[in-house]
Amino acid sequence: MKTAVIFVLIFIVGLYFQLRPENGVLQNRSTSPKVDDGTKINKNGQSNKYGRPKSGMAVYIGKPVKNLTAHFGKPKRIDPSSYGYDWWIYNKKSSGYFQAGVKNGKIKTIYAVGKKLNVEPFRIGENVEEIYSSIMMNTDMTVQSSKGTYRFELSEEDLNIRPLVQLGDVYAQLALDKFSGQLLFIRFMDKNTLMLQHPYEMVYRGELPEPASVSEKKWADIETGSARQIFDITNIVRERFGLKKLGWDEAVADVAYKHSKDMAVRHYFSHESPKYGDLKERLNDGKILYTSAAENIAAHYMDGPAAVEGWLNSEGHRKALLQKDFTDLGVGVYQKYYTQDFIQKP
């Protein structure tokens, strides 16, 4: 963590996650869950394989999107992704925030954030101890398709903050908070989406799934949507911790976007640009008035929500994201580079 003093303290923190095509999230962990064959042990000591849930958000995976709209109505907005599906964004008081990835009229993945959502067999906010006591986590998982065989290898680190659980023909990636010891979010997906994103170390035989190429215009739309998703999820997290929601500042967002693009184009990863300087200089150039500020950066996460997970599980970034005195936030995304700039207005 870097710090600088400008009339008041400016917190400048950054996260670099080097993602190879098959890598997972980089975090430090001190404990490891038990490892077995993926069976659930109930209170009677009996062992049961997890099947596909009969209720909750997981039931929509693979189903026509009309099944979702029949229950939740129309989405608040639709954001494109770089994986061929569109994110249908929902944020209703009755259920809470979630994103549904829709492709060719069917639901490929769901990212569930709201505490009121049914994410059977888990529960948003559930203690990690409860999760580990009810299911044995796999260190590896093999997925087969007509194009090949793919084995995902989870590290000890993966098992502790983002384990993968098979629920019949649905896969659930749990986002665990190592600081609060609770389930933050959960991502349900079909096997094709899992193979396409390959968020863990992967050994495969056959054809490696790759996302289709994305045009420059399409990237601009993806980046805008990703920035708004990061903003939305950040405010939901702040509310969970009893903090005020942040306002969106377009001028700050422009500063953040320019830094993300600068890092990508100049091939560096730092809060200090070789050309535009540090956060203080960039905010001043943008004519931003503030009394304190902070910055989180990330690179090569598969999408915006995943970047938020990484920030929350890193002490310095978490401090910025949960700083009570900040009033506004600007988020800038350029392809797979992400920047959050927080400010406290005078």
Coordinates of C-alpha atoms in Angstrom, one line a residue:
M1 CA 0.0 0.0 0.0
K2 CA 1.3 3.4 -0.9
T3 CA 0.3 6.6 0.9
A4 CA 0.6 10.2 0.1
V5 CA -0.3 13.3 2.0
I6 CA -2.3 16.0 0.2
F7 CA -3.7 18.4 2.8
V8 CA -5.4 15.2 4.0
L9 CA -4.3 11.6 3.8
I10 CA -4.8 9.9 0.4
F11 CA -5.0 6.1 0.6
I12 CA -3.6 4.5 -2.5
V13 CA -3.8 0.8 -2.7
G14 CA -3.6 -1.6 -5.5
L15 CA -4.1 -5.3 -6.4
Y16 CA -2.3 -7.1 -9.1
F17 CA -3.7 -10.5 -10.1
Q18 CA -1.7 -12.1 -12.9
L19 CA -4.2 -14.5 -14.5
R20 CA -2.9 -17.1 -16.8
P21 CA -5.6 -18.7 -19.0
E22 CA -6.1 -21.3 -16.3
N23 CA -5.3 -19.5 -13.1
G24 CA -7.4 -18.6 -10.1
V25 CA -7.6 -15.8 -7.6
L26 CA -4.5 -14.9 -5.7
Q27 CA -5.0 -14.6 -1.9
N28 CA -3.3 -15.6 1.3
R29 CA -4.9 -18.2 3.5
S30 CA -4.0 -19.9 6.7
T31 CA -6.5 -22.7 7.0
S32 CA -7.6 -25.4 4.6
P33 CA -11.0 -27.2 4.4
K34 CA -11.2 -31.0 4.4
V35 CA -10.8 -32.6 1.1
D36 CA -12.8 -35.6 -0.1
D37 CA -14.9 -36.7 -3.0
G38 CA -17.5 -34.0 -3.0
T39 CA -20.0 -35.7 -0.8
K40 CA -22.3 -34.0 1.7
I41 CA -22.5 -35.3 5.3
N42 CA -25.8 -34.7 7.0
K43 CA -26.4 -34.6 10.7
N44 CA -27.0 -38.3 10.8
G45 CA -23.6 -39.0 9.4
Q46 CA -25.0 -40.1 6.0
S47 CA -23.3 -39.2 2.8
N48 CA -25.3 -37.7 -0.1
K49 CA -24.1 -36.4 -3.4
Y50 CA -25.4 -32.9 -4.2
G51 CA -27.9 -33.0 -7.0
R52 CA -29.4 -30.1 -8.9
P53 CA -31.4 -27.9 -6.5
K54 CA -35.2 -28.1 -6.9
S55 CA -35.6 -24.4 -6.0
G56 CA -33.7 -21.2 -6.0
M57 CA -31.5 -19.4 -8.5
A58 CA -29.7 -22.6 -9.7
V59 CA -32.9 -24.0 -11.3
Y60 CA -32.8 -21.3 -14.0
I61 CA -29.5 -22.4 -15.4
G62 CA -30.0 -23.9 -18.9
K63 CA -33.7 -22.8 -18.9
P64 CA -35.3 -20.3 -21.3
V65 CA -35.1 -16.7 -20.1
K66 CA -38.9 -16.5 -20.1
N67 CA -38.8 -18.7 -16.9
L68 CA -36.7 -15.9 -15.2
T69 CA -38.9 -13.0 -16.4
A70 CA -42.0 -14.8 -15.4
H71 CA -40.8 -14.6 -11.8
F72 CA -38.6 -11.5 -11.7
G73 CA -40.0 -9.4 -14.6
K74 CA -37.9 -7.3 -16.9
P75 CA -34.3 -6.5 -16.0
K76 CA -33.1 -3.1 -14.9
R77 CA -30.7 -3.1 -17.8
I78 CA -28.8 -5.4 -20.1
D79 CA -25.0 -5.3 -20.3
P80 CA -22.9 -7.3 -22.8
S81 CA -20.1 -9.5 -21.7
S82 CA -16.9 -10.8 -23.3
Y83 CA -18.1 -14.4 -23.1
G84 CA -20.9 -14.3 -25.6
Y85 CA -23.8 -13.9 -23.2
D86 CA -25.5 -10.7 -22.1
W87 CA -25.8 -9.8 -18.4
W88 CA -29.4 -9.1 -17.5
I89 CA -29.1 -6.9 -14.4
Y90 CA -31.8 -7.2 -11.6
N91 CA -31.9 -5.1 -8.5
K92 CA -35.4 -5.4 -6.9
K93 CA -36.1 -4.7 -3.3
S94 CA -38.1 -8.0 -3.0
S95 CA -35.1 -10.1 -4.0
G96 CA -31.9 -8.1 -4.2
Y97 CA -29.2 -7.8 -6.8
F98 CA -28.3 -10.5 -9.3
Q99 CA -27.0 -10.8 -12.8
A100 CA -28.2 -13.5 -15.3
G101 CA -26.0 -14.3 -18.3
V102 CA -28.3 -14.9 -21.3
K103 CA -27.3 -16.4 -24.6
N104 CA -29.6 -17.5 -27.4
G105 CA -32.6 -17.1 -25.2
K106 CA -31.2 -19.4 -22.4
I107 CA -29.6 -18.7 -19.1
K108 CA -25.9 -19.7 -19.0
T109 CA -24.9 -18.3 -15.6
I110 CA -26.2 -16.3 -12.6
Y111 CA -24.2 -14.2 -10.3
A112 CA -26.2 -13.8 -7.0
V113 CA -25.4 -11.0 -4.6
G114 CA -28.6 -10.1 -2.7
K115 CA -29.2 -11.7 0.7
K116 CA -32.9 -12.3 0.0
L117 CA -32.1 -14.5 -3.0
N118 CA -32.6 -18.3 -2.6
V119 CA -29.2 -19.8 -3.5
E120 CA -30.0 -23.3 -2.3
P121 CA -28.2 -25.4 -1.1
F122 CA -26.3 -22.4 0.3
R123 CA -27.3 -19.0 1.8
I124 CA -25.8 -15.6 1.2
G125 CA -24.2 -14.5 4.5
E126 CA -23.9 -18.2 5.6
N127 CA -20.8 -18.8 7.9
V128 CA -17.9 -20.6 6.2
E129 CA -17.9 -23.1 9.1
E130 CA -21.4 -24.1 8.2
I131 CA -20.5 -24.6 4.6
Y132 CA -17.4 -26.6 5.4
S133 CA -19.2 -28.8 7.9
S134 CA -21.9 -29.7 5.4
I135 CA -19.9 -30.4 2.3
M136 CA -16.4 -31.8 1.6
M137 CA -14.6 -29.8 -1.0
N138 CA -12.9 -31.2 -4.1
T139 CA -9.3 -30.4 -5.0
D140 CA -10.1 -31.2 -8.6
M141 CA -13.1 -31.6 -10.8
T142 CA -13.4 -33.2 -14.2
V143 CA -15.9 -32.0 -16.8
Q144 CA -16.5 -33.8 -20.1
S145 CA -18.0 -32.5 -23.3
S146 CA -18.1 -33.5 -27.0
K147 CA -15.0 -31.4 -27.5
G148 CA -12.8 -32.9 -24.8
T149 CA -12.1 -33.6 -21.1
Y150 CA -11.2 -30.8 -18.8
R151 CA -9.9 -31.2 -15.2
F152 CA -9.9 -28.2 -12.9
E153 CA -7.3 -28.3 -10.2
L154 CA -8.1 -26.1 -7.1
S155 CA -5.3 -24.9 -4.9
E156 CA -5.6 -24.6 -1.1
E157 CA -6.2 -20.9 -1.7
D158 CA -9.1 -21.6 -4.1
L159 CA -10.7 -24.0 -1.6
N160 CA -10.7 -21.3 1.1
I161 CA -12.2 -18.3 -0.7
R162 CA -13.7 -19.6 -4.0
P163 CA -14.4 -23.3 -4.0
L164 CA -16.3 -25.0 -6.8
V165 CA -19.2 -27.3 -6.1
Q166 CA -21.0 -29.5 -8.6
L167 CA -24.8 -29.5 -8.2
G168 CA -25.9 -32.1 -10.7
D169 CA -25.4 -30.5 -14.1
V170 CA -24.9 -27.0 -12.5
Y171 CA -21.6 -25.7 -11.1
A172 CA -21.5 -23.2 -8.2
Q173 CA -18.5 -21.0 -7.5
L174 CA -18.7 -19.7 -4.0
A175 CA -17.1 -16.3 -3.2
L176 CA -16.1 -16.5 0.5
D177 CA -15.0 -13.5 2.6
K178 CA -11.9 -14.5 4.5
F179 CA -12.3 -11.5 6.9
S180 CA -15.9 -11.9 7.9
G181 CA -16.0 -15.7 7.4
Q182 CA -19.2 -15.5 5.4
L183 CA -20.5 -16.4 1.9
L184 CA -20.4 -13.1 0.0
F185 CA -21.7 -14.0 -3.4
I186 CA -22.3 -17.1 -5.5
R187 CA -21.9 -17.8 -9.2
F188 CA -24.0 -20.6 -10.8
M189 CA -23.0 -21.7 -14.4
D190 CA -23.4 -24.5 -16.8
K191 CA -20.4 -26.6 -17.8
N192 CA -19.8 -24.8 -21.1
T193 CA -19.5 -21.5 -19.3
L194 CA -17.2 -23.1 -16.7
M195 CA -15.0 -24.5 -19.5
L196 CA -15.0 -21.2 -21.4
Q197 CA -13.9 -19.1 -18.4
H198 CA -11.7 -21.8 -16.9
P199 CA -11.2 -19.8 -13.6
Y200 CA -8.9 -22.4 -12.1
E201 CA -5.7 -24.3 -13.1
M202 CA -6.9 -26.6 -15.9
V203 CA -5.5 -29.7 -17.6
Y204 CA -7.4 -30.6 -20.7
R205 CA -7.5 -33.1 -23.6
G206 CA -9.2 -32.0 -26.7
E207 CA -10.2 -28.6 -27.9
L208 CA -9.7 -25.5 -25.6
P209 CA -12.9 -23.4 -25.6
E210 CA -12.2 -19.8 -26.4
P211 CA -14.5 -16.8 -26.4
A212 CA -15.3 -15.2 -29.7
S213 CA -13.4 -12.1 -30.7
V214 CA -14.8 -8.8 -29.5
S215 CA -14.9 -5.7 -31.7
E216 CA -13.7 -2.4 -30.4
K217 CA -17.2 -1.0 -30.3
K218 CA -18.4 -4.1 -28.4
W219 CA -15.6 -3.7 -25.9
A220 CA -16.7 -0.1 -25.2
D221 CA -20.2 -1.4 -24.3
I222 CA -18.7 -4.2 -22.2
E223 CA -16.5 -1.8 -20.3
T224 CA -19.4 0.6 -19.5
G225 CA -21.5 -2.3 -18.2
S226 CA -18.7 -3.8 -16.2
A227 CA -18.0 -0.4 -14.5
R228 CA -21.6 -0.1 -13.5
Q229 CA -21.7 -3.6 -12.1
I230 CA -18.6 -2.9 -10.0
F231 CA -20.3 0.3 -8.7
D232 CA -23.6 -1.5 -7.9
I233 CA -21.9 -4.4 -6.1
T234 CA -19.6 -2.0 -4.2
N235 CA -22.6 -0.1 -2.8
I236 CA -24.4 -3.4 -1.9
V237 CA -21.3 -4.5 0.1
R238 CA -21.0 -1.1 1.8
E239 CA -24.7 -1.3 2.9
R240 CA -24.0 -4.8 4.3
F241 CA -21.4 -3.3 6.6
G242 CA -23.7 -0.4 7.6
L243 CA -22.0 2.2 5.4
K244 CA -23.6 4.9 3.3
K245 CA -23.9 4.2 -0.4
L246 CA -21.6 6.2 -2.7
G247 CA -22.7 8.5 -5.4
W248 CA -21.5 8.0 -9.0
D249 CA -19.1 10.8 -10.2
E250 CA -18.7 10.9 -13.9
A251 CA -15.6 13.1 -13.8
V252 CA -13.9 10.7 -11.4
A253 CA -15.0 7.7 -13.6
D254 CA -13.3 9.4 -16.5
V255 CA -10.0 9.6 -14.5
A256 CA -10.4 6.0 -13.5
Y257 CA -11.1 4.9 -17.1
K258 CA -8.1 6.7 -18.5
H259 CA -5.8 5.0 -15.9
S260 CA -7.1 1.6 -16.8
K261 CA -6.6 2.2 -20.5
D262 CA -3.1 3.7 -19.8
M263 CA -2.1 0.6 -17.9
A264 CA -3.3 -1.7 -20.7
V265 CA -1.8 0.3 -23.6
R266 CA 1.6 1.0 -21.9
H267 CA 1.8 -2.5 -20.4
Y268 CA 2.4 -1.6 -16.8
F269 CA 0.5 -2.1 -13.5
S270 CA 0.8 0.6 -11.0
H271 CA -1.0 3.6 -9.4
E272 CA 1.7 5.8 -10.9
S273 CA 1.5 6.4 -14.7
P274 CA 4.8 7.0 -16.4
K275 CA 3.0 9.9 -18.3
Y276 CA 0.1 11.1 -16.1
G277 CA 1.5 10.6 -12.6
D278 CA -0.1 9.3 -9.4
L279 CA -3.6 9.6 -8.2
K280 CA -3.2 13.1 -6.9
E281 CA -1.9 14.4 -10.2
R282 CA -4.5 12.6 -12.2
L283 CA -7.4 13.9 -10.0
N284 CA -6.0 17.4 -10.2
D285 CA -5.7 17.2 -14.0
G286 CA -9.3 16.2 -14.0
K287 CA -10.2 19.2 -11.9
I288 CA -11.7 17.0 -9.2
L289 CA -12.4 18.7 -5.9
Y290 CA -11.9 16.4 -2.9
T291 CA -10.6 16.2 0.6
S292 CA -9.4 12.6 0.6
A293 CA -9.2 9.9 -2.1
A294 CA -8.3 6.2 -2.6
E295 CA -7.7 4.0 -5.6
N296 CA -8.1 0.2 -6.2
I297 CA -6.8 -1.4 -9.3
A298 CA -6.9 -4.9 -10.7
A299 CA -6.0 -6.6 -13.9
H300 CA -6.9 -9.8 -15.8
Y301 CA -9.9 -10.8 -13.7
M302 CA -12.5 -12.5 -15.8
D303 CA -15.1 -9.8 -15.1
G304 CA -16.0 -6.9 -12.9
P305 CA -17.7 -8.9 -10.1
A306 CA -14.7 -11.1 -9.8
A307 CA -12.5 -8.0 -9.4
V308 CA -14.7 -6.9 -6.5
E309 CA -14.3 -10.3 -4.8
G310 CA -10.5 -9.9 -5.1
W311 CA -10.5 -6.4 -3.6
L312 CA -12.7 -7.5 -0.7
N313 CA -10.2 -10.3 0.1
S314 CA -7.2 -8.0 0.2
E315 CA -6.8 -5.9 3.3
G316 CA -5.6 -2.7 1.8
H317 CA -8.3 -2.7 -1.0
R318 CA -11.0 -3.7 1.4
K319 CA -10.0 -0.7 3.6
A320 CA -10.6 1.7 0.7
L321 CA -13.8 0.0 -0.4
L322 CA -15.2 0.2 3.1
Q323 CA -13.9 3.6 4.1
K324 CA -16.8 5.3 5.8
D325 CA -15.8 8.9 4.9
F326 CA -15.9 8.5 1.1
T327 CA -18.9 10.1 -0.6
D328 CA -18.5 9.3 -4.3
L329 CA -17.0 6.7 -6.6
G330 CA -15.9 6.6 -10.2
V331 CA -15.1 3.2 -11.9
G332 CA -13.2 2.9 -15.1
V333 CA -12.8 -0.4 -17.0
Y334 CA -10.6 -1.0 -20.1
Q335 CA -10.9 -4.6 -21.3
K336 CA -9.6 -6.6 -18.4
Y337 CA -8.1 -3.7 -16.4
Y338 CA -10.2 -2.2 -13.6
T339 CA -9.8 1.0 -11.6
Q340 CA -11.9 2.3 -8.7
D341 CA -11.3 5.9 -7.6
F342 CA -13.0 6.9 -4.3
I343 CA -13.3 10.5 -3.2
Q344 CA -14.6 12.5 -0.2
K345 CA -16.1 15.7 -1.5
P346 CA -15.4 18.9 0.5

